[in-house]
Amino acid sequence: MIHIAIFASGGGSNARRILEHFQNHPSIRVALVASNRKAAFVLEIAAEYGVETFVISKNMLTQPAEHPDLSEKLTKLGIDYIVLAGFLVLMPKELVHLYNERIFNIHPALLPKFGGQGMYGKHVHEAVYAAVQAGTETESGITIHLVNEFYDKGAPLFQAKIALQRTDSPSEIARKVLTLEHHYYPQTIENQILKDNLKI
Ligand code: GAR
């Protein structure tokens, strides 16, 4: 069995889709849902699915050598892959190295456009909206990519696009993009994990 941990900071609608997708999977199981916010709704969703939860403190991310609780937890549960689903803080480089090419992220735009530090959630959709109004963009979409030490810079695995109209508000753009995320993220995770493991 291959074990996944989902990391999420907030609402967890992607996390829910991923939990649903792998619920009865023959070889992939979600074994942990972790959040850097102890009140994040995603932890309640995990409990609904009977999946263990974990709260990541700031120290575990910024001083992982002194606060190794997160990597110890991942090791104890035999986590093979980490899936970021709206995890809005930078992953420590120790973890990126430990899980080299085994951490996935979803970004709500077509990277390399509209990415980088501070570009998350509504900030992305507002920037895309401004570009559509200025006539420099006519579309947006999603990027699923591997995670490295830099925000939104890892190798892309999958992109999907949607056309935008000038009448689309930032929240309408967000809604359209989220629909794509829900549709493609779980299957892309599954495809990538199975592809990796067929290589062995
Ligand atoms: C998603 O749109 C995801 O792409 C975005 O946060 C949202 C989380 O929604 N992530 C980023 O912006 C990362 N840079 P959810 O909590 O409902 O899944």
PDB file of C-alpha atoms and ligand atoms in Angstrom:
ATOM      1  CA  MET A   1       0.000   0.000   0.000  1.00  0.00           C
ATOM      2  CA  ILE A   2       1.238   3.505  -0.873  1.00  0.00           C
ATOM      3  CA  HIS A   3       0.486   6.110   1.791  1.00  0.00           C
ATOM      4  CA  ILE A   4      -0.325   9.773   1.097  1.00  0.00           C
ATOM      5  CA  ALA A   5      -0.413  12.745   3.462  1.00  0.00           C
ATOM      6  CA  ILE A   6      -2.519  15.748   2.457  1.00  0.00           C
ATOM      7  CA  PHE A   7      -1.326  19.161   3.687  1.00  0.00           C
ATOM      8  CA  ALA A   8      -3.927  21.945   3.596  1.00  0.00           C
ATOM      9  CA  SER A   9      -4.396  25.313   5.278  1.00  0.00           C
ATOM     10  CA  GLY A  10      -8.066  26.040   4.875  1.00  0.00           C
ATOM     11  CA  GLY A  11     -11.432  24.993   3.505  1.00  0.00           C
ATOM     12  CA  GLY A  12     -10.260  21.704   2.112  1.00  0.00           C
ATOM     13  CA  SER A  13     -12.570  21.249  -0.886  1.00  0.00           C
ATOM     14  CA  ASN A  14      -9.710  19.674  -2.870  1.00  0.00           C
ATOM     15  CA  ALA A  15      -8.748  17.552   0.131  1.00  0.00           C
ATOM     16  CA  ARG A  16     -12.325  16.248   0.251  1.00  0.00           C
ATOM     17  CA  ARG A  17     -12.175  15.234  -3.426  1.00  0.00           C
ATOM     18  CA  ILE A  18      -8.867  13.468  -2.869  1.00  0.00           C
ATOM     19  CA  LEU A  19     -10.180  11.644   0.218  1.00  0.00           C
ATOM     20  CA  GLU A  20     -13.250  10.530  -1.776  1.00  0.00           C
ATOM     21  CA  HIS A  21     -11.166   9.440  -4.748  1.00  0.00           C
ATOM     22  CA  PHE A  22      -8.846   7.188  -2.753  1.00  0.00           C
ATOM     23  CA  GLN A  23     -11.415   5.911  -0.248  1.00  0.00           C
ATOM     24  CA  ASN A  24     -11.602   2.414  -1.738  1.00  0.00           C
ATOM     25  CA  HIS A  25      -8.445   2.430  -3.793  1.00  0.00           C
ATOM     26  CA  PRO A  26      -6.672  -0.935  -3.971  1.00  0.00           C
ATOM     27  CA  SER A  27      -3.112   0.401  -3.610  1.00  0.00           C
ATOM     28  CA  ILE A  28      -3.180   4.061  -2.477  1.00  0.00           C
ATOM     29  CA  ARG A  29      -4.461   5.283   0.873  1.00  0.00           C
ATOM     30  CA  VAL A  30      -4.688   8.736   2.476  1.00  0.00           C
ATOM     31  CA  ALA A  31      -3.103   8.099   5.891  1.00  0.00           C
ATOM     32  CA  LEU A  32      -2.803  11.650   7.233  1.00  0.00           C
ATOM     33  CA  VAL A  33      -4.282  15.125   6.853  1.00  0.00           C
ATOM     34  CA  ALA A  34      -2.059  17.858   8.263  1.00  0.00           C
ATOM     35  CA  SER A  35      -2.687  21.576   8.591  1.00  0.00           C
ATOM     36  CA  ASN A  36      -0.713  24.583   9.785  1.00  0.00           C
ATOM     37  CA  ARG A  37      -3.974  25.992  11.223  1.00  0.00           C
ATOM     38  CA  LYS A  38      -5.527  24.128  14.118  1.00  0.00           C
ATOM     39  CA  ALA A  39      -9.012  25.511  13.328  1.00  0.00           C
ATOM     40  CA  ALA A  40      -8.826  24.614   9.607  1.00  0.00           C
ATOM     41  CA  PHE A  41     -12.043  23.030   8.356  1.00  0.00           C
ATOM     42  CA  VAL A  42     -10.012  20.442   6.467  1.00  0.00           C
ATOM     43  CA  LEU A  43      -9.270  18.721   9.804  1.00  0.00           C
ATOM     44  CA  GLU A  44     -13.017  18.188  10.306  1.00  0.00           C
ATOM     45  CA  ILE A  45     -13.308  16.747   6.813  1.00  0.00           C
ATOM     46  CA  ALA A  46     -10.476  14.316   7.589  1.00  0.00           C
ATOM     47  CA  ALA A  47     -12.276  13.213  10.751  1.00  0.00           C
ATOM     48  CA  GLU A  48     -15.414  12.502   8.666  1.00  0.00           C
ATOM     49  CA  TYR A  49     -13.300  10.097   6.610  1.00  0.00           C
ATOM     50  CA  GLY A  50     -11.699   8.564   9.699  1.00  0.00           C
ATOM     51  CA  VAL A  51      -8.253   9.792   8.673  1.00  0.00           C
ATOM     52  CA  GLU A  52      -5.659  10.794  11.278  1.00  0.00           C
ATOM     53  CA  THR A  53      -4.965  14.520  11.598  1.00  0.00           C
ATOM     54  CA  PHE A  54      -1.934  16.536  12.638  1.00  0.00           C
ATOM     55  CA  VAL A  55      -1.376  20.231  13.370  1.00  0.00           C
ATOM     56  CA  ILE A  56       1.907  21.603  12.045  1.00  0.00           C
ATOM     57  CA  SER A  57       3.408  24.361  14.187  1.00  0.00           C
ATOM     58  CA  LYS A  58       5.408  27.242  12.754  1.00  0.00           C
ATOM     59  CA  ASN A  59       8.583  25.885  14.401  1.00  0.00           C
ATOM     60  CA  MET A  60       8.216  22.555  12.636  1.00  0.00           C
ATOM     61  CA  LEU A  61       8.367  24.429   9.317  1.00  0.00           C
ATOM     62  CA  THR A  62      11.009  27.050  10.106  1.00  0.00           C
ATOM     63  CA  GLN A  63      13.323  25.013  12.404  1.00  0.00           C
ATOM     64  CA  PRO A  64      12.684  21.402  11.409  1.00  0.00           C
ATOM     65  CA  ALA A  65      16.013  20.177  12.820  1.00  0.00           C
ATOM     66  CA  GLU A  66      15.072  21.407  16.325  1.00  0.00           C
ATOM     67  CA  HIS A  67      11.388  20.474  15.923  1.00  0.00           C
ATOM     68  CA  PRO A  68      11.363  17.197  13.999  1.00  0.00           C
ATOM     69  CA  ASP A  69       7.811  16.192  15.030  1.00  0.00           C
ATOM     70  CA  LEU A  70       6.445  16.519  11.490  1.00  0.00           C
ATOM     71  CA  SER A  71       9.058  14.382   9.752  1.00  0.00           C
ATOM     72  CA  GLU A  72       8.836  11.868  12.630  1.00  0.00           C
ATOM     73  CA  LYS A  73       5.063  11.657  12.130  1.00  0.00           C
ATOM     74  CA  LEU A  74       5.465  11.101   8.378  1.00  0.00           C
ATOM     75  CA  THR A  75       8.053   8.392   8.961  1.00  0.00           C
ATOM     76  CA  LYS A  76       5.972   6.680  11.646  1.00  0.00           C
ATOM     77  CA  LEU A  77       2.958   6.478   9.321  1.00  0.00           C
ATOM     78  CA  GLY A  78       5.089   5.334   6.374  1.00  0.00           C
ATOM     79  CA  ILE A  79       4.077   8.311   4.227  1.00  0.00           C
ATOM     80  CA  ASP A  80       5.343   7.945   0.650  1.00  0.00           C
ATOM     81  CA  TYR A  81       3.859  11.080  -0.950  1.00  0.00           C
ATOM     82  CA  ILE A  82       2.771  14.526   0.232  1.00  0.00           C
ATOM     83  CA  VAL A  83      -0.091  16.257  -1.567  1.00  0.00           C
ATOM     84  CA  LEU A  84      -0.486  19.997  -1.023  1.00  0.00           C
ATOM     85  CA  ALA A  85      -4.090  21.090  -1.405  1.00  0.00           C
ATOM     86  CA  GLY A  86      -4.271  24.782  -0.593  1.00  0.00           C
ATOM     87  CA  PHE A  87      -1.246  24.625   1.734  1.00  0.00           C
ATOM     88  CA  LEU A  88      -0.242  28.256   1.829  1.00  0.00           C
ATOM     89  CA  VAL A  89       3.128  28.169   3.573  1.00  0.00           C
ATOM     90  CA  LEU A  90       6.516  27.234   2.167  1.00  0.00           C
ATOM     91  CA  MET A  91       7.625  23.621   2.662  1.00  0.00           C
ATOM     92  CA  PRO A  92      10.907  23.277   4.596  1.00  0.00           C
ATOM     93  CA  LYS A  93      13.748  22.298   2.291  1.00  0.00           C
ATOM     94  CA  GLU A  94      14.609  19.315   4.516  1.00  0.00           C
ATOM     95  CA  LEU A  95      11.192  17.848   3.704  1.00  0.00           C
ATOM     96  CA  VAL A  96      11.501  18.732   0.021  1.00  0.00           C
ATOM     97  CA  HIS A  97      14.772  16.779  -0.095  1.00  0.00           C
ATOM     98  CA  LEU A  98      13.382  13.863   1.897  1.00  0.00           C
ATOM     99  CA  TYR A  99      10.395  13.645  -0.474  1.00  0.00           C
ATOM    100  CA  ASN A 100      12.259  14.559  -3.652  1.00  0.00           C
ATOM    101  CA  GLU A 101       9.775  14.441  -6.595  1.00  0.00           C
ATOM    102  CA  ARG A 102       7.146  12.995  -4.227  1.00  0.00           C
ATOM    103  CA  ILE A 103       5.413  16.244  -3.239  1.00  0.00           C
ATOM    104  CA  PHE A 104       2.631  17.562  -5.478  1.00  0.00           C
ATOM    105  CA  ASN A 105       0.984  20.975  -5.459  1.00  0.00           C
ATOM    106  CA  ILE A 106      -1.958  22.530  -7.257  1.00  0.00           C
ATOM    107  CA  HIS A 107      -1.848  26.179  -8.276  1.00  0.00           C
ATOM    108  CA  PRO A 108      -4.982  28.042  -9.402  1.00  0.00           C
ATOM    109  CA  ALA A 109      -3.461  29.558 -12.575  1.00  0.00           C
ATOM    110  CA  LEU A 110      -1.360  28.654 -15.575  1.00  0.00           C
ATOM    111  CA  LEU A 111       2.191  28.753 -14.186  1.00  0.00           C
ATOM    112  CA  PRO A 112       4.674  30.336 -14.718  1.00  0.00           C
ATOM    113  CA  LYS A 113       2.104  33.132 -14.935  1.00  0.00           C
ATOM    114  CA  PHE A 114       0.533  34.387 -11.703  1.00  0.00           C
ATOM    115  CA  GLY A 115       2.776  32.379  -9.377  1.00  0.00           C
ATOM    116  CA  GLY A 116       5.343  33.018  -6.653  1.00  0.00           C
ATOM    117  CA  GLN A 117       5.261  34.195  -3.047  1.00  0.00           C
ATOM    118  CA  GLY A 118       2.017  35.913  -2.069  1.00  0.00           C
ATOM    119  CA  MET A 119       0.217  34.530  -5.139  1.00  0.00           C
ATOM    120  CA  TYR A 120      -2.382  32.250  -3.647  1.00  0.00           C
ATOM    121  CA  GLY A 121      -6.168  31.945  -3.585  1.00  0.00           C
ATOM    122  CA  LYS A 122      -7.991  35.208  -4.259  1.00  0.00           C
ATOM    123  CA  HIS A 123      -4.759  37.129  -4.945  1.00  0.00           C
ATOM    124  CA  VAL A 124      -4.258  34.979  -8.025  1.00  0.00           C
ATOM    125  CA  HIS A 125      -7.833  35.419  -9.251  1.00  0.00           C
ATOM    126  CA  GLU A 126      -7.721  39.189  -8.722  1.00  0.00           C
ATOM    127  CA  ALA A 127      -4.499  39.425 -10.747  1.00  0.00           C
ATOM    128  CA  VAL A 128      -5.980  37.302 -13.539  1.00  0.00           C
ATOM    129  CA  TYR A 129      -9.147  39.448 -13.474  1.00  0.00           C
ATOM    130  CA  ALA A 130      -7.048  42.626 -13.841  1.00  0.00           C
ATOM    131  CA  ALA A 131      -5.174  41.070 -16.781  1.00  0.00           C
ATOM    132  CA  VAL A 132      -8.443  40.102 -18.504  1.00  0.00           C
ATOM    133  CA  GLN A 133      -9.756  43.654 -18.002  1.00  0.00           C
ATOM    134  CA  ALA A 134      -6.494  45.023 -19.438  1.00  0.00           C
ATOM    135  CA  GLY A 135      -6.873  42.720 -22.452  1.00  0.00           C
ATOM    136  CA  THR A 136      -3.590  40.863 -21.836  1.00  0.00           C
ATOM    137  CA  GLU A 137      -5.231  37.534 -20.850  1.00  0.00           C
ATOM    138  CA  THR A 138      -8.248  35.650 -22.189  1.00  0.00           C
ATOM    139  CA  GLU A 139      -7.890  32.451 -20.152  1.00  0.00           C
ATOM    140  CA  SER A 140      -6.797  30.937 -16.866  1.00  0.00           C
ATOM    141  CA  GLY A 141      -6.574  27.422 -15.526  1.00  0.00           C
ATOM    142  CA  ILE A 142      -4.750  25.102 -13.164  1.00  0.00           C
ATOM    143  CA  THR A 143      -1.218  23.767 -12.821  1.00  0.00           C
ATOM    144  CA  ILE A 144      -0.361  20.576 -10.956  1.00  0.00           C
ATOM    145  CA  HIS A 145       3.373  20.418 -10.342  1.00  0.00           C
ATOM    146  CA  LEU A 146       6.175  18.848  -8.325  1.00  0.00           C
ATOM    147  CA  VAL A 147       7.350  20.908  -5.359  1.00  0.00           C
ATOM    148  CA  ASN A 148      10.888  22.159  -4.941  1.00  0.00           C
ATOM    149  CA  GLU A 149      12.361  24.734  -2.534  1.00  0.00           C
ATOM    150  CA  PHE A 150      10.798  27.710  -4.305  1.00  0.00           C
ATOM    151  CA  TYR A 151       7.174  28.808  -4.491  1.00  0.00           C
ATOM    152  CA  ASP A 152       5.507  27.431  -7.657  1.00  0.00           C
ATOM    153  CA  LYS A 153       8.789  26.597  -9.419  1.00  0.00           C
ATOM    154  CA  GLY A 154       8.779  22.764  -9.511  1.00  0.00           C
ATOM    155  CA  ALA A 155       8.326  20.799 -12.745  1.00  0.00           C
ATOM    156  CA  PRO A 156       4.759  20.902 -14.092  1.00  0.00           C
ATOM    157  CA  LEU A 157       2.873  17.603 -14.359  1.00  0.00           C
ATOM    158  CA  PHE A 158      -0.458  18.774 -15.788  1.00  0.00           C
ATOM    159  CA  GLN A 159      -2.298  21.917 -16.896  1.00  0.00           C
ATOM    160  CA  ALA A 160      -5.898  22.564 -17.934  1.00  0.00           C
ATOM    161  CA  LYS A 161      -7.337  25.835 -19.263  1.00  0.00           C
ATOM    162  CA  ILE A 162     -10.618  27.685 -19.243  1.00  0.00           C
ATOM    163  CA  ALA A 163     -11.638  30.648 -21.373  1.00  0.00           C
ATOM    164  CA  LEU A 164     -12.531  33.829 -19.504  1.00  0.00           C
ATOM    165  CA  GLN A 165     -14.835  36.705 -20.394  1.00  0.00           C
ATOM    166  CA  ARG A 166     -14.472  40.312 -19.332  1.00  0.00           C
ATOM    167  CA  THR A 167     -17.717  39.882 -17.406  1.00  0.00           C
ATOM    168  CA  ASP A 168     -16.187  37.170 -15.155  1.00  0.00           C
ATOM    169  CA  SER A 169     -15.623  38.607 -11.657  1.00  0.00           C
ATOM    170  CA  PRO A 170     -12.694  37.364  -9.528  1.00  0.00           C
ATOM    171  CA  SER A 171     -15.089  35.104  -7.623  1.00  0.00           C
ATOM    172  CA  GLU A 172     -16.510  33.693 -10.875  1.00  0.00           C
ATOM    173  CA  ILE A 173     -12.940  33.008 -12.065  1.00  0.00           C
ATOM    174  CA  ALA A 174     -12.257  31.284  -8.713  1.00  0.00           C
ATOM    175  CA  ARG A 175     -15.377  29.149  -9.120  1.00  0.00           C
ATOM    176  CA  LYS A 176     -14.449  28.060 -12.649  1.00  0.00           C
ATOM    177  CA  VAL A 177     -10.871  27.260 -11.633  1.00  0.00           C
ATOM    178  CA  LEU A 178     -11.944  25.299  -8.544  1.00  0.00           C
ATOM    179  CA  THR A 179     -14.238  23.152 -10.712  1.00  0.00           C
ATOM    180  CA  LEU A 180     -11.219  22.228 -12.848  1.00  0.00           C
ATOM    181  CA  GLU A 181      -9.139  21.490  -9.748  1.00  0.00           C
ATOM    182  CA  HIS A 182     -11.755  19.116  -8.352  1.00  0.00           C
ATOM    183  CA  HIS A 183     -12.044  17.359 -11.679  1.00  0.00           C
ATOM    184  CA  TYR A 184      -8.325  16.847 -12.379  1.00  0.00           C
ATOM    185  CA  TYR A 185      -6.314  16.831  -9.149  1.00  0.00           C
ATOM    186  CA  PRO A 186      -7.227  13.397  -7.690  1.00  0.00           C
ATOM    187  CA  GLN A 187      -6.764  11.588 -11.014  1.00  0.00           C
ATOM    188  CA  THR A 188      -3.464  13.357 -11.751  1.00  0.00           C
ATOM    189  CA  ILE A 189      -2.139  12.338  -8.310  1.00  0.00           C
ATOM    190  CA  GLU A 190      -3.166   8.740  -8.953  1.00  0.00           C
ATOM    191  CA  ASN A 191      -1.631   8.680 -12.456  1.00  0.00           C
ATOM    192  CA  GLN A 192       1.673  10.109 -11.245  1.00  0.00           C
ATOM    193  CA  ILE A 193       1.976   7.729  -8.281  1.00  0.00           C
ATOM    194  CA  LEU A 194       1.158   4.697 -10.411  1.00  0.00           C
ATOM    195  CA  LYS A 195       3.585   5.838 -13.112  1.00  0.00           C
ATOM    196  CA  ASP A 196       6.379   6.277 -10.522  1.00  0.00           C
ATOM    197  CA  ASN A 197       5.775   2.903  -9.003  1.00  0.00           C
ATOM    198  CA  LEU A 198       5.641   1.032 -12.297  1.00  0.00           C
ATOM    199  CA  LYS A 199       9.217   2.227 -12.886  1.00  0.00           C
ATOM    200  CA  ILE A 200      10.442   0.197  -9.881  1.00  0.00           C
TER     201      ILE A 200
HETATM  202  C1  GAR B   1      -7.181  26.104  -4.342  1.00  0.00           C
HETATM  203  O1  GAR B   1      -7.751  26.924  -5.321  1.00  0.00           O
HETATM  204  C2  GAR B   1      -5.695  25.944  -4.611  1.00  0.00           C
HETATM  205  O2  GAR B   1      -5.363  25.946  -5.966  1.00  0.00           O
HETATM  206  C3  GAR B   1      -5.135  27.182  -3.937  1.00  0.00           C
HETATM  207  O3  GAR B   1      -5.860  27.271  -2.736  1.00  0.00           O
HETATM  208  C4  GAR B   1      -7.202  26.799  -2.965  1.00  0.00           C
HETATM  209  C5  GAR B   1      -7.579  25.855  -1.845  1.00  0.00           C
HETATM  210  O4  GAR B   1      -8.935  25.547  -1.916  1.00  0.00           O
HETATM  211  N1  GAR B   1      -3.732  27.050  -3.730  1.00  0.00           N
HETATM  212  C6  GAR B   1      -2.883  28.049  -3.920  1.00  0.00           C
HETATM  213  O5  GAR B   1      -3.234  29.179  -4.211  1.00  0.00           O
HETATM  214  C7  GAR B   1      -1.398  27.690  -3.736  1.00  0.00           C
HETATM  215  N2  GAR B   1      -0.566  28.720  -4.236  1.00  0.00           N
HETATM  216  P1  GAR B   1      -9.559  24.368  -1.044  1.00  0.00           P
HETATM  217  O6  GAR B   1      -9.075  24.565   0.401  1.00  0.00           O
HETATM  218  O7  GAR B   1     -11.034  24.560  -1.153  1.00  0.00           O
HETATM  219  O8  GAR B   1      -9.086  23.060  -1.603  1.00  0.00           O
END
